[in-house]
Coordinates of C-alpha atoms in Angstrom, one line a residue:
Chain A
M1 CA -12.9 -29.9 12.1
E2 CA -12.0 -26.2 12.7
Y3 CA -11.3 -25.8 9.0
S4 CA -13.5 -27.3 6.1
Q5 CA -12.4 -30.3 4.3
A6 CA -12.6 -27.1 0.9
E7 CA -10.1 -25.3 3.0
I8 CA -7.2 -27.3 3.7
L9 CA -6.9 -28.6 0.3
Q10 CA -7.7 -25.2 -1.4
T11 CA -4.4 -24.1 1.4
V12 CA -3.0 -27.2 0.0
A13 CA -3.4 -27.7 -3.5
M14 CA -2.1 -24.0 -3.5
T15 CA 0.9 -24.7 -1.4
E16 CA 2.2 -28.8 -3.0
M17 CA 0.3 -28.3 -6.8
E18 CA 0.7 -24.1 -8.0
H19 CA 3.2 -22.8 -6.7
L20 CA 2.2 -21.1 -4.1
D21 CA 5.5 -19.5 -2.7
V22 CA 7.0 -17.3 -0.8
R23 CA 10.0 -15.6 -3.4
T24 CA 11.8 -13.3 -1.2
V25 CA 12.3 -12.9 2.2
T26 CA 14.6 -9.9 1.8
L27 CA 16.4 -8.3 4.9
G28 CA 17.2 -4.6 4.4
L29 CA 20.2 -3.2 6.4
S30 CA 21.6 0.2 6.5
L31 CA 25.4 0.5 6.6
L32 CA 25.7 4.4 6.0
D33 CA 27.3 3.7 9.6
C34 CA 30.1 2.4 7.4
A35 CA 31.0 5.4 5.7
S36 CA 34.7 6.1 6.7
N37 CA 37.3 8.0 4.8
S38 CA 39.4 5.1 3.3
M39 CA 37.8 2.7 0.6
T40 CA 39.2 -0.1 2.1
E41 CA 37.8 0.3 5.5
T42 CA 34.6 1.3 4.2
A43 CA 34.4 -1.9 2.8
D44 CA 35.5 -3.7 6.0
R45 CA 33.1 -2.4 7.8
A46 CA 30.4 -3.2 5.4
R47 CA 30.8 -6.8 4.7
Q48 CA 31.5 -6.6 8.7
K49 CA 27.9 -5.7 9.2
I50 CA 26.1 -7.3 7.2
E51 CA 28.1 -10.8 8.5
R52 CA 27.3 -10.1 11.3
V53 CA 23.5 -8.6 10.7
A54 CA 22.5 -11.3 8.6
A55 CA 24.8 -14.2 9.5
R56 CA 21.5 -16.4 11.2
L57 CA 18.8 -15.0 8.3
V58 CA 19.2 -17.9 5.6
Q59 CA 19.0 -20.9 8.0
T60 CA 15.6 -19.2 10.1
V61 CA 14.0 -18.5 7.1
D62 CA 14.5 -21.7 6.4
Q63 CA 13.4 -22.9 9.3
I64 CA 10.2 -21.1 9.0
G65 CA 9.3 -22.4 5.5
D66 CA 9.7 -25.8 7.5
E67 CA 7.8 -26.0 9.5
I68 CA 5.0 -23.0 8.7
G69 CA 4.7 -25.2 5.7
L70 CA 5.4 -22.5 2.6
R71 CA 8.2 -22.7 0.2
I72 CA 10.2 -19.3 1.1
A73 CA 12.1 -19.3 -2.5
N74 CA 15.3 -16.9 -1.6
K75 CA 16.7 -15.1 1.4
R76 CA 18.4 -11.9 -0.1
I77 CA 19.6 -8.6 1.6
A78 CA 18.9 -5.4 0.5
V79 CA 21.8 -1.9 1.9
T80 CA 21.7 1.3 2.1
P81 CA 22.4 2.6 -2.4
V82 CA 26.6 2.6 -1.6
S83 CA 26.9 5.2 -3.4
L84 CA 25.9 7.2 -0.1
I85 CA 28.6 5.5 1.0
T86 CA 31.8 5.4 -0.9
E87 CA 31.2 9.9 -1.5
G88 CA 33.5 10.9 1.4
S89 CA 36.1 7.6 1.0
A90 CA 39.0 8.1 -0.9
G91 CA 39.9 4.6 -3.7
D92 CA 37.8 2.6 -6.1
P93 CA 34.8 1.9 -5.3
I94 CA 34.6 -1.4 -6.5
Q95 CA 36.6 -2.8 -3.7
V96 CA 33.2 -2.2 -1.2
A97 CA 31.1 -4.2 -4.6
R98 CA 33.6 -7.1 -3.3
A99 CA 33.4 -7.3 0.4
I100 CA 30.0 -6.4 0.1
D101 CA 29.6 -9.1 -2.7
E102 CA 31.8 -12.0 -0.5
A103 CA 29.9 -11.1 2.7
A104 CA 26.5 -12.3 1.0
A105 CA 27.9 -15.8 0.2
T106 CA 29.3 -16.4 3.4
V107 CA 25.8 -15.6 5.1
G108 CA 23.9 -17.7 1.7
V109 CA 22.3 -15.5 0.3
D110 CA 21.5 -15.5 -3.4
F111 CA 21.3 -12.0 -4.7
L112 CA 23.0 -8.0 -2.1
G113 CA 20.8 -5.3 -3.8
G114 CA 21.8 -1.8 -2.7
Y115 CA 25.2 -1.0 -5.2
S116 CA 23.0 1.4 -6.2
A117 CA 22.5 5.6 -7.0
L118 CA 20.1 7.9 -6.9
V119 CA 20.2 10.5 -9.3
P120 CA 17.1 12.3 -10.2
K121 CA 17.8 15.5 -11.0
A122 CA 21.4 15.2 -11.1
A123 CA 24.7 13.6 -9.8
T124 CA 27.9 15.2 -7.9
R125 CA 31.1 14.6 -9.6
S126 CA 31.1 11.2 -6.8
E127 CA 28.1 9.6 -8.2
T128 CA 29.1 10.1 -11.7
E129 CA 32.3 8.4 -11.5
F130 CA 30.2 5.5 -8.5
I131 CA 27.7 5.0 -11.8
D132 CA 30.2 4.6 -14.1
S133 CA 32.4 1.7 -11.4
I134 CA 28.7 0.0 -12.6
A135 CA 29.7 -2.5 -15.4
E136 CA 32.8 -3.9 -13.9
A137 CA 31.0 -4.6 -10.5
L138 CA 28.7 -6.6 -11.6
A139 CA 31.1 -8.2 -13.5
S140 CA 33.4 -9.4 -11.3
T141 CA 31.2 -10.1 -9.1
R142 CA 27.7 -12.7 -8.7
R143 CA 25.3 -12.0 -5.9
L144 CA 25.9 -8.4 -6.6
C145 CA 22.4 -6.0 -7.9
S146 CA 22.6 -2.1 -9.0
S147 CA 19.7 -0.3 -9.3
V148 CA 20.1 3.6 -9.9
N149 CA 17.1 6.0 -9.5
V150 CA 17.3 8.5 -13.5
A151 CA 14.2 10.4 -12.6
T152 CA 11.1 11.0 -10.2
T153 CA 7.6 12.7 -10.6
R154 CA 9.1 15.7 -7.9
A155 CA 13.1 16.2 -9.9
G156 CA 12.1 14.8 -13.2
I157 CA 14.9 13.0 -15.2
N158 CA 18.1 13.4 -15.9
M159 CA 18.3 12.4 -18.2
D160 CA 22.8 13.0 -18.3
A161 CA 22.3 10.2 -15.7
V162 CA 19.7 7.8 -18.5
R163 CA 22.3 8.5 -21.7
Q164 CA 25.3 7.5 -18.9
V165 CA 23.4 4.7 -17.8
G166 CA 23.3 3.4 -22.0
R167 CA 26.7 3.2 -21.8
V168 CA 26.8 2.1 -18.5
I169 CA 24.5 -1.3 -19.9
K170 CA 26.5 -1.6 -22.7
E171 CA 29.9 -1.6 -21.1
A172 CA 28.3 -4.3 -18.7
A173 CA 27.1 -6.7 -21.2
E174 CA 30.5 -6.2 -23.3
R175 CA 32.8 -7.3 -20.2
T176 CA 30.0 -10.9 -19.6
R177 CA 29.9 -11.5 -23.0
D178 CA 30.8 -15.3 -22.8
Q179 CA 27.8 -15.5 -20.3
G180 CA 25.1 -13.9 -23.4
G181 CA 25.6 -9.6 -21.2
L182 CA 24.6 -11.8 -17.7
A183 CA 25.4 -8.1 -16.4
C184 CA 23.1 -6.8 -17.1
A185 CA 20.2 -8.6 -15.1
K186 CA 21.5 -8.2 -12.7
F187 CA 21.1 -4.2 -13.2
V188 CA 17.7 -2.1 -13.7
C189 CA 16.8 1.9 -14.0
F190 CA 14.2 3.5 -12.4
A191 CA 11.9 6.6 -12.6
N192 CA 10.2 6.7 -9.1
A193 CA 11.9 3.5 -6.8
V194 CA 10.2 2.4 -3.6
E195 CA 13.4 2.1 -0.7
D196 CA 11.5 -0.7 1.4
N197 CA 11.8 -3.1 -2.1
P198 CA 12.3 -6.3 -2.0
F199 CA 12.7 -8.4 -5.0
M200 CA 15.7 -8.3 -6.6
A201 CA 17.9 -6.8 -8.9
G202 CA 16.4 -3.1 -8.0
A203 CA 16.6 -4.5 -4.4
F204 CA 17.5 -1.4 -1.8
H205 CA 17.5 0.0 2.1
G206 CA 16.2 3.1 1.5
I207 CA 17.3 6.6 3.5
G208 CA 14.2 6.7 5.6
E209 CA 14.1 3.3 7.0
A210 CA 15.3 1.6 9.7
E211 CA 18.5 -0.1 10.8
A212 CA 17.9 -3.6 9.9
V213 CA 14.2 -4.4 8.7
I214 CA 12.5 -7.9 7.6
N215 CA 10.3 -7.6 4.3
V216 CA 8.6 -9.7 2.3
G217 CA 7.8 -10.4 -1.3
V218 CA 4.8 -12.9 -2.2
S219 CA 4.1 -14.1 -4.6
G220 CA 1.1 -17.0 -6.6
P221 CA 0.3 -15.8 -10.4
G222 CA -0.3 -19.8 -10.6
V223 CA -3.0 -20.4 -8.1
V224 CA -4.7 -17.5 -9.6
N225 CA -3.8 -19.0 -13.3
N226 CA -5.1 -21.9 -12.4
A227 CA -8.4 -20.4 -10.6
L228 CA -8.5 -18.5 -13.9
R229 CA -8.7 -21.4 -16.0
H230 CA -11.3 -23.1 -13.8
A231 CA -13.8 -20.2 -13.7
D232 CA -16.6 -20.4 -16.2
V233 CA -15.5 -18.4 -19.6
N234 CA -18.1 -16.8 -19.7
L235 CA -17.7 -15.4 -16.4
P236 CA -17.8 -10.8 -16.9
L237 CA -15.0 -9.4 -16.1
H238 CA -15.7 -7.6 -13.4
E239 CA -16.1 -11.6 -11.1
L240 CA -13.2 -12.6 -12.4
A241 CA -11.1 -9.2 -10.9
E242 CA -13.4 -10.6 -7.4
I243 CA -11.6 -14.5 -8.0
I244 CA -8.3 -12.5 -7.7
K245 CA -9.3 -10.3 -5.4
K246 CA -10.0 -12.7 -3.0
L247 CA -7.2 -15.3 -3.5
S248 CA -4.9 -11.8 -3.5
F249 CA -5.6 -11.3 -0.1
K250 CA -5.2 -15.0 1.3
L251 CA -1.8 -15.4 -0.2
A252 CA -1.0 -11.4 1.8
R253 CA -2.2 -13.0 4.3
A254 CA 0.3 -15.8 4.4
G255 CA 2.8 -13.8 3.1
E256 CA 2.7 -11.8 5.9
L257 CA 2.4 -14.8 8.8
I258 CA 6.3 -15.8 7.6
G259 CA 7.1 -11.8 7.6
R260 CA 6.1 -11.2 10.9
E261 CA 7.3 -15.1 12.3
A262 CA 11.3 -14.0 10.5
A263 CA 11.1 -10.9 12.4
R264 CA 10.4 -12.1 15.6
R265 CA 12.8 -14.9 15.2
L266 CA 15.3 -12.6 14.0
G267 CA 14.7 -9.6 16.6
L268 CA 14.2 -7.3 14.1
P269 CA 11.5 -5.0 12.9
F270 CA 8.8 -6.4 10.3
G271 CA 9.0 -3.4 7.6
I272 CA 6.4 -4.0 4.5
I273 CA 5.1 -7.7 3.0
D274 CA 5.2 -6.8 -1.7
L275 CA 2.1 -8.5 -3.2
S276 CA 3.7 -8.5 -7.0
L277 CA 3.1 -11.5 -9.0
A278 CA 6.3 -12.5 -9.9
P279 CA 6.4 -15.1 -12.5
T280 CA 9.5 -18.5 -12.5
P281 CA 10.2 -20.0 -16.0
V282 CA 8.1 -22.8 -15.0
P283 CA 5.0 -23.5 -16.8
G284 CA 2.0 -22.9 -15.1
D285 CA 3.9 -20.1 -12.9
S286 CA 3.2 -17.6 -14.8
V287 CA 1.9 -14.2 -15.5
A288 CA 1.1 -14.1 -19.4
E289 CA -1.2 -17.4 -18.5
I290 CA -3.3 -15.2 -16.8
I291 CA -3.5 -12.8 -18.9
E292 CA -4.3 -15.6 -21.3
A293 CA -6.5 -17.0 -19.3
M294 CA -9.3 -14.2 -19.4
G295 CA -9.7 -14.4 -23.0
F296 CA -6.4 -14.4 -25.9
E297 CA -5.0 -16.8 -27.7
R298 CA -1.6 -14.5 -27.0
A299 CA -0.2 -12.3 -23.8
G300 CA 0.3 -9.3 -25.9
T301 CA -2.0 -8.6 -28.7
H302 CA -5.1 -6.4 -28.4
G303 CA -6.9 -6.0 -25.3
T304 CA -3.9 -7.1 -23.3
T305 CA -2.7 -3.8 -21.4
A306 CA -6.9 -3.2 -20.0
A307 CA -6.3 -7.6 -18.3
L308 CA -2.7 -6.9 -16.8
A309 CA -4.6 -3.5 -15.7
L310 CA -7.5 -5.0 -13.9
L311 CA -5.0 -7.9 -12.6
T312 CA -2.6 -5.4 -11.6
D313 CA -6.1 -3.2 -9.5
A314 CA -7.7 -6.3 -7.4
V315 CA -4.3 -8.1 -6.3
K316 CA -4.1 -4.6 -4.6
K317 CA -7.1 -4.2 -3.5
G318 CA -6.5 -8.4 -1.9
G319 CA -3.8 -7.2 -0.2
A320 CA -4.3 -3.6 1.1
M321 CA -8.0 -5.4 3.0
A322 CA -5.1 -8.7 3.7
S323 CA -2.5 -5.9 5.7
G324 CA -1.5 -3.6 7.0
S325 CA 2.0 -3.4 5.7
V326 CA 1.8 -3.3 1.9
G327 CA 4.3 -1.4 0.6
G328 CA 7.4 -2.2 -2.1
M329 CA 6.2 -2.4 -6.0
S330 CA 2.7 -4.6 -5.3
G331 CA 1.2 -4.9 -8.9
A332 CA 2.1 -7.6 -11.9
F333 CA 5.8 -7.9 -12.7
I334 CA 6.6 -8.7 -16.5
P335 CA 9.6 -9.9 -16.8
V336 CA 10.1 -11.8 -20.3
S337 CA 12.6 -13.9 -19.9
E338 CA 11.3 -15.5 -15.9
D339 CA 8.4 -16.6 -17.8
A340 CA 8.0 -19.6 -20.0
A341 CA 4.3 -17.8 -21.5
M342 CA 5.5 -14.3 -22.5
I343 CA 9.5 -16.2 -23.3
E344 CA 6.5 -18.7 -26.2
A345 CA 4.6 -15.1 -26.4
A346 CA 7.6 -13.3 -27.4
R347 CA 8.8 -15.9 -29.9
V348 CA 5.6 -16.1 -31.8
G349 CA 5.9 -12.3 -32.5
A350 CA 2.5 -11.6 -30.2
L351 CA 4.7 -9.0 -28.3
S352 CA 6.3 -7.1 -29.1
L353 CA 8.8 -4.1 -27.0
D354 CA 6.2 -1.7 -28.1
K355 CA 3.8 -4.0 -26.1
L356 CA 5.6 -4.3 -23.1
E357 CA 5.7 -0.3 -22.7
A358 CA 2.3 -0.2 -22.9
W359 CA 1.7 -2.4 -20.5
T360 CA 4.5 -0.7 -17.5
S361 CA 1.5 1.6 -17.8
V362 CA -1.1 -0.2 -16.0
C363 CA 1.4 -2.3 -13.8
S364 CA 4.7 -2.7 -11.8
V365 CA 7.6 -2.7 -12.6
G366 CA 8.7 -2.0 -16.2
I367 CA 10.8 -2.8 -19.2
D368 CA 12.3 -6.1 -17.7
M369 CA 14.9 -8.0 -18.5
V370 CA 14.1 -8.1 -21.4
A371 CA 16.9 -9.4 -24.7
V372 CA 17.5 -7.1 -27.3
P373 CA 20.6 -7.5 -30.7
G374 CA 23.5 -7.2 -29.3
S375 CA 24.6 -4.4 -32.0
T376 CA 22.0 -1.7 -31.0
S377 CA 23.4 1.6 -29.6
A378 CA 24.2 3.0 -26.1
E379 CA 22.6 6.4 -27.4
T380 CA 18.6 3.4 -28.5
I381 CA 19.2 1.3 -25.2
S382 CA 18.9 4.8 -23.0
A383 CA 16.1 5.7 -25.3
I384 CA 14.0 3.2 -24.6
I385 CA 15.0 3.8 -20.2
A386 CA 13.4 7.8 -21.8
D387 CA 10.3 6.3 -22.9
E388 CA 9.4 3.8 -19.7
M389 CA 10.7 7.2 -16.6
A390 CA 8.5 9.7 -19.3
I391 CA 5.6 6.7 -18.1
G392 CA 7.0 6.4 -14.3
V393 CA 7.0 10.2 -13.8
M394 CA 4.1 11.7 -15.8
N395 CA 1.8 8.6 -14.2
N396 CA 3.4 8.8 -10.0
K397 CA 4.4 5.6 -10.1
T398 CA 7.6 3.8 -10.3
T399 CA 8.8 1.9 -14.0
A400 CA 11.9 0.5 -14.3
V401 CA 13.9 -0.9 -17.1
R402 CA 16.2 -4.3 -17.4
I403 CA 17.1 -4.5 -20.9
I404 CA 20.5 -7.0 -21.6
P405 CA 21.9 -6.4 -25.4
V406 CA 23.0 -9.9 -26.0
P407 CA 27.0 -9.4 -27.8
G408 CA 26.9 -11.3 -30.4
R409 CA 22.7 -12.5 -30.9
G410 CA 20.5 -11.0 -33.7
V411 CA 16.7 -11.2 -33.4
G412 CA 14.7 -14.5 -32.4
E413 CA 17.7 -15.4 -30.8
M414 CA 17.7 -16.9 -28.2
V415 CA 20.2 -16.2 -24.4
E416 CA 20.0 -18.7 -21.8
F417 CA 20.6 -17.0 -17.9
G418 CA 19.6 -20.1 -15.9
G419 CA 18.4 -20.1 -13.0
L420 CA 15.9 -18.1 -10.9
L421 CA 16.6 -15.1 -14.8
G422 CA 15.0 -18.0 -17.6
S423 CA 15.7 -17.6 -21.0
A424 CA 15.1 -15.0 -23.4
P425 CA 14.1 -14.3 -27.6
I426 CA 16.1 -11.6 -28.5
M427 CA 13.2 -8.8 -29.5
A428 CA 13.8 -6.6 -32.0
V429 CA 14.0 -2.6 -31.3
N430 CA 13.4 0.0 -33.2
A431 CA 16.1 0.4 -36.4
F432 CA 15.2 4.3 -36.2
S433 CA 18.0 6.3 -34.6
S434 CA 17.3 8.7 -31.5
T435 CA 21.0 9.8 -30.6
A436 CA 20.4 13.0 -31.9
F437 CA 17.4 13.9 -28.5
I438 CA 19.9 11.5 -25.6
R439 CA 23.1 13.4 -26.7
R440 CA 21.7 16.8 -25.8
G441 CA 21.4 15.7 -22.0
G442 CA 20.7 17.5 -19.6
R443 CA 17.0 17.1 -17.9
I444 CA 13.4 16.6 -18.8
P445 CA 11.4 19.4 -16.2
A446 CA 9.2 17.9 -13.4
P447 CA 5.3 18.0 -15.0
I448 CA 2.8 20.4 -14.0
H449 CA -0.1 18.1 -12.3
S450 CA -2.9 19.6 -12.3
L451 CA -4.5 20.5 -16.1
R452 CA -4.4 16.2 -16.0
N453 CA -5.2 14.9 -19.6
Chain B
M1 CA -16.8 -13.2 24.0
A2 CA -18.3 -17.5 23.6
N3 CA -16.5 -20.0 23.6
E4 CA -15.8 -21.6 20.3
E5 CA -14.4 -24.9 21.8
L6 CA -17.5 -25.6 23.8
I7 CA -20.2 -24.4 20.0
Y8 CA -17.8 -26.3 17.7
K9 CA -18.0 -29.5 20.8
I10 CA -21.5 -29.3 20.0
T11 CA -22.1 -28.9 17.0
R12 CA -19.9 -32.0 16.7
A13 CA -22.6 -33.8 18.6
V14 CA -25.5 -32.3 17.3
Y15 CA -24.1 -33.6 13.7
G16 CA -23.8 -37.0 15.7
R17 CA -26.8 -37.7 16.3
L18 CA -29.0 -36.0 13.6
G19 CA -26.1 -37.2 10.9
M20 CA -23.7 -35.2 8.6
G21 CA -26.8 -34.4 6.0
A22 CA -28.6 -31.9 9.0
D23 CA -30.1 -28.9 7.2
E24 CA -27.3 -26.6 8.4
Q25 CA -29.9 -23.8 9.5
T26 CA -31.4 -26.2 11.9
V27 CA -28.1 -27.4 13.6
E28 CA -27.5 -23.3 14.2
Q29 CA -30.6 -23.6 15.6
L30 CA -30.2 -26.3 17.9
V31 CA -26.5 -25.1 18.8
T32 CA -27.6 -21.7 19.7
E33 CA -30.3 -23.3 21.5
V34 CA -27.8 -25.8 24.0
Y35 CA -25.3 -23.5 24.7
R36 CA -27.8 -20.2 25.5
E37 CA -29.3 -22.5 28.2
I38 CA -25.8 -24.3 29.3
E39 CA -23.9 -20.2 29.5
P40 CA -25.3 -19.3 32.8
Y41 CA -23.3 -22.7 34.0
L42 CA -20.1 -21.0 32.4
S43 CA -16.9 -20.0 34.4
D44 CA -16.6 -16.2 34.3
N45 CA -13.7 -16.5 32.2
G46 CA -15.8 -17.7 29.2
S47 CA -14.0 -21.1 29.7
S48 CA -15.8 -24.3 29.4
P49 CA -16.9 -25.9 32.9
R50 CA -15.2 -28.1 35.1
N51 CA -13.1 -30.4 32.8
P52 CA -14.7 -34.0 33.4
Q53 CA -11.6 -35.5 32.5
G54 CA -9.7 -34.2 35.2
P55 CA -6.5 -31.7 35.1
M56 CA -5.8 -34.2 31.7
H57 CA -3.8 -31.3 29.0
T58 CA -5.8 -28.9 27.1
V59 CA -6.0 -27.7 23.5
P60 CA -3.9 -23.7 23.9
T61 CA -6.5 -21.8 22.0
D62 CA -4.7 -18.8 21.2
S63 CA -7.2 -15.6 22.3
R64 CA -6.5 -13.5 19.7
G65 CA -8.3 -16.4 17.4
E66 CA -4.7 -16.0 15.1
G67 CA -4.7 -20.2 15.0
S68 CA -2.0 -21.5 17.4
S69 CA 1.7 -21.8 15.9
D70 CA 1.5 -26.0 18.4
R71 CA -0.7 -27.3 16.3
M72 CA 0.1 -28.4 13.2
V73 CA -2.7 -29.7 10.0
I74 CA -2.1 -33.1 8.3
S75 CA -3.5 -34.1 5.8
V76 CA -3.4 -37.4 3.4
F77 CA -4.3 -37.9 0.3
G78 CA -3.9 -41.5 -2.0
V79 CA -5.3 -44.2 -3.4
D80 CA -8.1 -46.5 -0.3
H81 CA -6.2 -48.8 1.7
P82 CA -6.1 -50.2 5.4
G83 CA -3.1 -49.3 7.0
I84 CA -3.0 -45.6 6.5
V85 CA -4.6 -43.3 10.2
A86 CA -2.9 -46.4 11.6
G87 CA 0.7 -45.9 10.3
V88 CA 0.0 -41.7 10.5
A89 CA -1.2 -42.2 14.1
Q90 CA 1.4 -44.2 15.3
I91 CA 4.2 -42.3 13.9
L92 CA 2.1 -38.8 16.3
A93 CA 1.9 -41.3 18.6
E94 CA 5.5 -42.3 19.1
A95 CA 6.7 -38.5 18.3
D96 CA 3.9 -37.2 22.0
C97 CA 1.4 -35.3 19.4
S98 CA -2.0 -35.5 20.6
I99 CA -4.5 -36.0 17.8
V100 CA -7.4 -32.7 18.7
D101 CA -9.2 -33.4 15.3
I102 CA -9.0 -36.2 12.4
N103 CA -11.6 -35.9 9.8
Q104 CA -11.3 -38.8 7.4
T105 CA -13.7 -40.0 3.8
V106 CA -13.1 -41.7 1.2
V107 CA -14.4 -42.1 -2.0
Q108 CA -15.0 -43.9 -5.0
G109 CA -11.9 -45.4 -3.4
K110 CA -10.0 -42.2 -4.1
F111 CA -9.1 -41.8 0.5
A112 CA -8.3 -37.7 2.3
M113 CA -8.1 -36.8 5.6
V114 CA -7.4 -34.3 7.5
I115 CA -5.5 -35.1 11.0
I116 CA -5.2 -31.4 13.7
G117 CA -2.0 -32.4 16.0
D118 CA -0.7 -31.1 18.4
T119 CA 3.5 -31.0 18.8
L120 CA 3.4 -28.1 21.6
R121 CA 4.6 -31.5 23.9
A122 CA 6.5 -33.7 20.6
R123 CA 9.7 -34.8 21.0
E124 CA 11.0 -34.0 18.1
S125 CA 11.0 -31.0 16.7
A126 CA 8.4 -29.8 13.6
S127 CA 11.1 -30.4 10.7
E128 CA 11.8 -34.1 11.2
L129 CA 8.5 -35.1 11.8
K130 CA 7.4 -33.4 8.6
E131 CA 10.0 -36.4 7.3
R132 CA 9.3 -39.1 9.3
L133 CA 5.5 -38.4 7.6
R134 CA 7.1 -37.4 4.4
R135 CA 9.0 -41.7 4.5
E136 CA 5.4 -43.0 5.9
G137 CA 3.4 -42.0 3.3
E138 CA 5.7 -43.0 0.6
K139 CA 6.3 -46.7 2.3
L140 CA 2.4 -46.3 2.7
G141 CA 2.1 -44.9 -0.9
V142 CA -0.3 -42.0 -0.4
R143 CA 1.3 -38.2 -0.2
I144 CA 1.1 -36.7 3.5
Y145 CA 1.6 -32.9 3.9
A146 CA 2.5 -31.2 7.2
Q147 CA 1.8 -27.2 7.9
R148 CA 1.4 -25.1 10.7
E149 CA -2.1 -25.0 11.4
D150 CA -2.1 -20.4 11.5
L151 CA -1.0 -20.8 8.3
F152 CA -4.2 -21.8 7.7
N153 CA -6.3 -19.5 9.6
A154 CA -4.5 -16.5 8.2
M155 CA -4.9 -17.6 4.8
H156 CA -9.3 -17.8 5.5
R157 CA -10.4 -16.4 8.8
I158 CA -10.4 -12.9 8.7

């Protein structure tokens, strides 16, 4: 046989038992040519362009997954940050939000990202109004995802935008009160946002990108988890890293195969493959369980930042060797509500918001899908964002916050978002105020990048 | 470039004669020697000498070494009982898929089989074939998975 039985068994075990899948095939689509001086016209053009270019996306990708024998969990679309195409249009940008949400439903994708603004240094008047429209846009659509880039290493942190985003998150939660603040699960605040990220809710099609492109997000925490659980308990850590690296290579190769085939059949260029380990609520398909398998009673205890650093780095090394097109986030995601073992760790008190923040200094991407009490103030949310942005800016990496202040709920209660978004235990925030700091506004200057300590 | 298909055939013949327990190094040595002997007689492009069976359908090998998207790896696992090989082979025959390679073992009552099938001339689409295999698996009480060969090539070959 051209392949040994062990090789064939390994692949079958990965795809059938360890939940290996391609997490998303995301069509990146430029809407720059849809801009017009009327909002209605802009919305119509955007809708038509999405419906035209993405018409065959879902069907084609499903067919490829079926043939190759590797499940492709999600089909998604990322568009040009909408604030860029509505800048010169007279009218309410909500019109565009609704139009592209409808287009997403028509072509059958589950999420469409890019109701976004890039304001790391400062915002135009139109961008400020646009950011104010995000809460209503998310509350009145189903598939739309939104993001705001409020900081970069080159520009520093736009604290006016951080303050505004805190208010937007509170308003979005309030507008979807009866769904546990669901709208906040579709909004991400970024430092150093990447332009080719295929993962939601933060995906958008950057202005440095082609007209249309196919990007792929591979996953497979279940595969890594299973391998580490079967490894000798006395195996030294550098050998664990070696196991992860080799698996990551295989995952990346499988993902690239799917991406290239999808691009070929859709007649579009292939962009990048994002190697992030993204958990799902399915038991075993968990980043927290990988950490625990390295030798911890619970994810979140002392030493787990080091474990996560090892994991993230090994994943990147294996993937970079496997493919010349690695991009996006490429690390390990730690969305609390989407990872069964992380939910449990938070529930028993092993994992706190502070530890999550520490983790994000060594992995992508940030405080992700964390539910906090509904009584948390907009300023405290802005302050949580500011901390996270600072980690990204100072360390030259992407960081993000996706946080849900669940209206009417308190610490220890659970909130259910359903589906891939999972359910989250409400975690405690620091009870002391940061209000005066946030109200100052202004900008935290870009960091000096010599004298590094 | 060495003719991988031919080397593979020679290796299989050597194992056939010496048994699967043969020492790996010995086998490798024998295969290398045999290949060196016949190499001068191969045609210029390095492909096999004239096909002794005449112009029958030959399996297309991908020169880029990326595995073939026209081949399917069919893996079958379950509790052993008579008729599993026949059942799966029957479906492939009906679909006009030739079997390129087949490997089957039973260990302590557990049945495992891997078939590499050529779907180039298949009458059915990959999805239809997979669905038929799945239903046959249910009937036979075994799990049948069908995946394209290039997936294995991507994951296990550099």
